[in-house]
Tab-separated table of C-alpha atoms in Angstrom:
chain	number	residue	atom	x	y	z
A	1	MET	CA	-43.989	-5.499	-8.228
A	2	LYS	CA	-45.382	-8.097	-5.841
A	3	VAL	CA	-46.347	-7.120	-2.291
A	4	VAL	CA	-47.952	-8.784	0.698
A	5	VAL	CA	-50.716	-7.056	2.626
A	6	ALA	CA	-49.857	-7.879	6.240
A	7	THR	CA	-53.356	-8.480	7.549
A	8	LYS	CA	-55.465	-11.481	8.472
A	9	ASN	CA	-58.596	-9.395	7.827
A	10	PRO	CA	-59.893	-10.408	4.367
A	11	ASP	CA	-61.974	-7.211	4.100
A	12	LYS	CA	-58.864	-5.010	4.221
A	13	ILE	CA	-57.098	-6.622	1.262
A	14	PRO	CA	-59.477	-5.342	-1.467
A	15	GLU	CA	-59.518	-1.896	0.153
A	16	ILE	CA	-55.727	-1.646	0.166
A	17	GLU	CA	-55.491	-3.180	-3.304
A	18	ALA	CA	-57.866	-0.533	-4.703
A	19	VAL	CA	-55.665	2.262	-3.377
A	20	LEU	CA	-52.420	0.609	-4.461
A	21	THR	CA	-53.502	-0.145	-8.002
A	22	ALA	CA	-54.743	3.422	-8.418
A	23	VAL	CA	-51.225	4.747	-7.797
A	24	LEU	CA	-49.171	1.699	-8.837
A	25	PRO	CA	-51.043	-0.034	-11.672
A	26	ASP	CA	-48.438	-2.816	-11.981
A	27	VAL	CA	-48.584	-3.892	-8.333
A	28	GLU	CA	-49.667	-7.460	-7.613
A	29	ILE	CA	-50.957	-8.561	-4.204
A	30	VAL	CA	-49.562	-11.943	-3.107
A	31	ARG	CA	-52.693	-13.568	-1.714
A	32	ASP	CA	-51.417	-16.945	-0.527
A	33	ALA	CA	-48.538	-15.673	1.604
A	34	GLU	CA	-48.118	-17.155	5.059
A	35	PHE	CA	-46.930	-14.919	7.877
A	36	PRO	CA	-47.329	-14.971	11.654
A	37	ASP	CA	-49.767	-12.916	13.690
A	38	VAL	CA	-48.019	-9.952	15.273
A	39	ASP	CA	-48.420	-8.751	18.834
A	40	GLU	CA	-49.266	-5.066	18.477
A	41	THR	CA	-46.871	-3.864	21.163
A	42	GLY	CA	-46.143	-0.460	19.633
A	43	THR	CA	-47.092	2.696	21.480
A	44	THR	CA	-48.203	4.392	18.248
A	45	LEU	CA	-50.206	3.393	15.201
A	46	GLU	CA	-47.048	3.893	13.121
A	47	GLU	CA	-45.041	1.479	15.279
A	48	ASN	CA	-47.725	-1.207	15.017
A	49	ALA	CA	-47.966	-0.776	11.227
A	50	LEU	CA	-44.179	-1.188	10.976
A	51	LEU	CA	-44.226	-4.281	13.189
A	52	LYS	CA	-46.749	-5.909	10.852
A	53	ALA	CA	-44.973	-4.864	7.651
A	54	HIS	CA	-41.531	-6.045	8.804
A	55	SER	CA	-42.858	-9.326	10.190
A	56	ALA	CA	-44.638	-10.214	6.933
A	57	ALA	CA	-41.655	-9.128	4.807
A	58	ALA	CA	-39.283	-11.281	6.865
A	59	ALA	CA	-41.614	-14.289	6.721
A	60	THR	CA	-42.454	-14.098	3.007
A	61	GLY	CA	-39.450	-12.492	1.352
A	62	TYR	CA	-41.748	-9.952	-0.323
A	63	PRO	CA	-42.141	-6.252	0.388
A	64	SER	CA	-45.116	-5.880	2.696
A	65	ILE	CA	-47.687	-3.320	3.708
A	66	GLY	CA	-48.917	-3.158	7.286
A	67	ASP	CA	-51.478	-0.862	8.837
A	68	ASP	CA	-52.991	0.049	12.153
A	69	THR	CA	-56.087	2.103	12.821
A	70	GLY	CA	-57.299	3.759	15.982
A	71	LEU	CA	-60.011	6.042	17.282
A	72	GLU	CA	-58.574	9.226	18.794
A	73	VAL	CA	-60.938	11.200	21.043
A	74	ASP	CA	-59.908	14.726	22.034
A	75	ALA	CA	-61.706	14.679	25.400
A	76	LEU	CA	-59.781	11.500	26.267
A	77	ASP	CA	-56.369	12.910	25.264
A	78	GLY	CA	-56.300	10.766	22.115
A	79	ARG	CA	-57.449	7.534	23.708
A	80	PRO	CA	-58.261	4.821	22.886
A	81	GLY	CA	-55.737	5.178	20.001
A	82	VAL	CA	-53.658	2.025	19.613
A	83	HIS	CA	-55.901	0.317	22.174
A	84	THR	CA	-59.132	0.843	20.212
A	85	ALA	CA	-59.826	-2.860	19.594
A	86	ARG	CA	-59.116	-3.774	23.251
A	87	PHE	CA	-60.361	-0.563	24.883
A	88	SER	CA	-62.710	-2.321	27.297
A	89	GLY	CA	-60.281	-5.147	28.072
A	90	PRO	CA	-58.740	-8.287	26.596
A	91	ASP	CA	-62.126	-9.837	25.767
A	92	ALA	CA	-63.495	-6.623	24.244
A	93	THR	CA	-66.377	-6.587	21.800
A	94	TYR	CA	-67.690	-3.728	19.688
A	95	ALA	CA	-70.517	-3.333	22.196
A	96	SER	CA	-68.290	-3.319	25.300
A	97	ASN	CA	-65.869	-0.859	23.682
A	98	ARG	CA	-68.734	1.462	22.769
A	99	GLU	CA	-70.163	1.266	26.303
A	100	LYS	CA	-66.769	2.095	27.858
A	101	LEU	CA	-66.222	4.964	25.429
A	102	LEU	CA	-69.611	6.505	26.200
A	103	ALA	CA	-69.069	6.047	29.936
A	104	ASP	CA	-65.637	7.716	29.724
A	105	LEU	CA	-67.208	10.614	27.806
A	106	THR	CA	-69.884	11.268	30.427
A	107	GLY	CA	-69.976	15.006	31.025
A	108	ALA	CA	-67.602	15.818	28.168
A	109	ALA	CA	-68.842	18.794	26.171
A	110	ASP	CA	-66.393	18.256	23.323
A	111	ARG	CA	-66.666	14.798	21.787
A	112	THR	CA	-64.513	15.547	18.765
A	113	ALA	CA	-62.838	12.398	17.494
A	114	ARG	CA	-61.178	10.971	14.425
A	115	VAL	CA	-60.312	7.572	13.066
A	116	ARG	CA	-56.671	7.590	11.985
A	117	THR	CA	-54.782	4.963	10.024
A	118	ALA	CA	-51.038	4.540	9.740
A	119	VAL	CA	-49.618	2.575	6.817
A	120	ALA	CA	-46.104	1.158	6.594
A	121	PHE	CA	-44.120	-0.419	3.778
A	122	GLY	CA	-41.416	-2.853	4.852
A	123	GLU	CA	-38.821	-4.591	2.709
A	124	PRO	CA	-37.260	-7.979	3.499
A	125	GLY	CA	-33.855	-6.284	3.944
A	126	GLY	CA	-35.229	-3.845	6.514
A	127	GLY	CA	-36.025	-0.758	4.443
A	128	GLU	CA	-39.198	1.039	5.412
A	129	ILE	CA	-41.562	3.892	4.681
A	130	VAL	CA	-44.316	4.932	7.071
A	131	GLY	CA	-47.105	7.492	6.866
A	132	ALA	CA	-50.299	8.421	8.616
């Protein structure tokens, strides 16, 4: 089976490939596939993962895997969540996001947080599977 990993991040492809080949030894990642960037307009990690998977599947004709990852902080009611990469604004950097997060957590006794990833499988005909 051939699949496209719907990411422009080259570091993610080997990570996803390692997991896929462990459970599906015959899977082949299509590495030269062209697909558009996707505006992550979903309100959940699952929605954004599906947007990416369906967009790449439609563009390439191959089943595709999309993902989205977010930091969920209990004291901030799950924020930044889907906005993790842009938490401090449209021109966010790792440093500015960290500064905003620490500022928002000022006085918070409980700083429990998790990094959560949602993964979606989308087929060119519209079929889908999503999990987190």
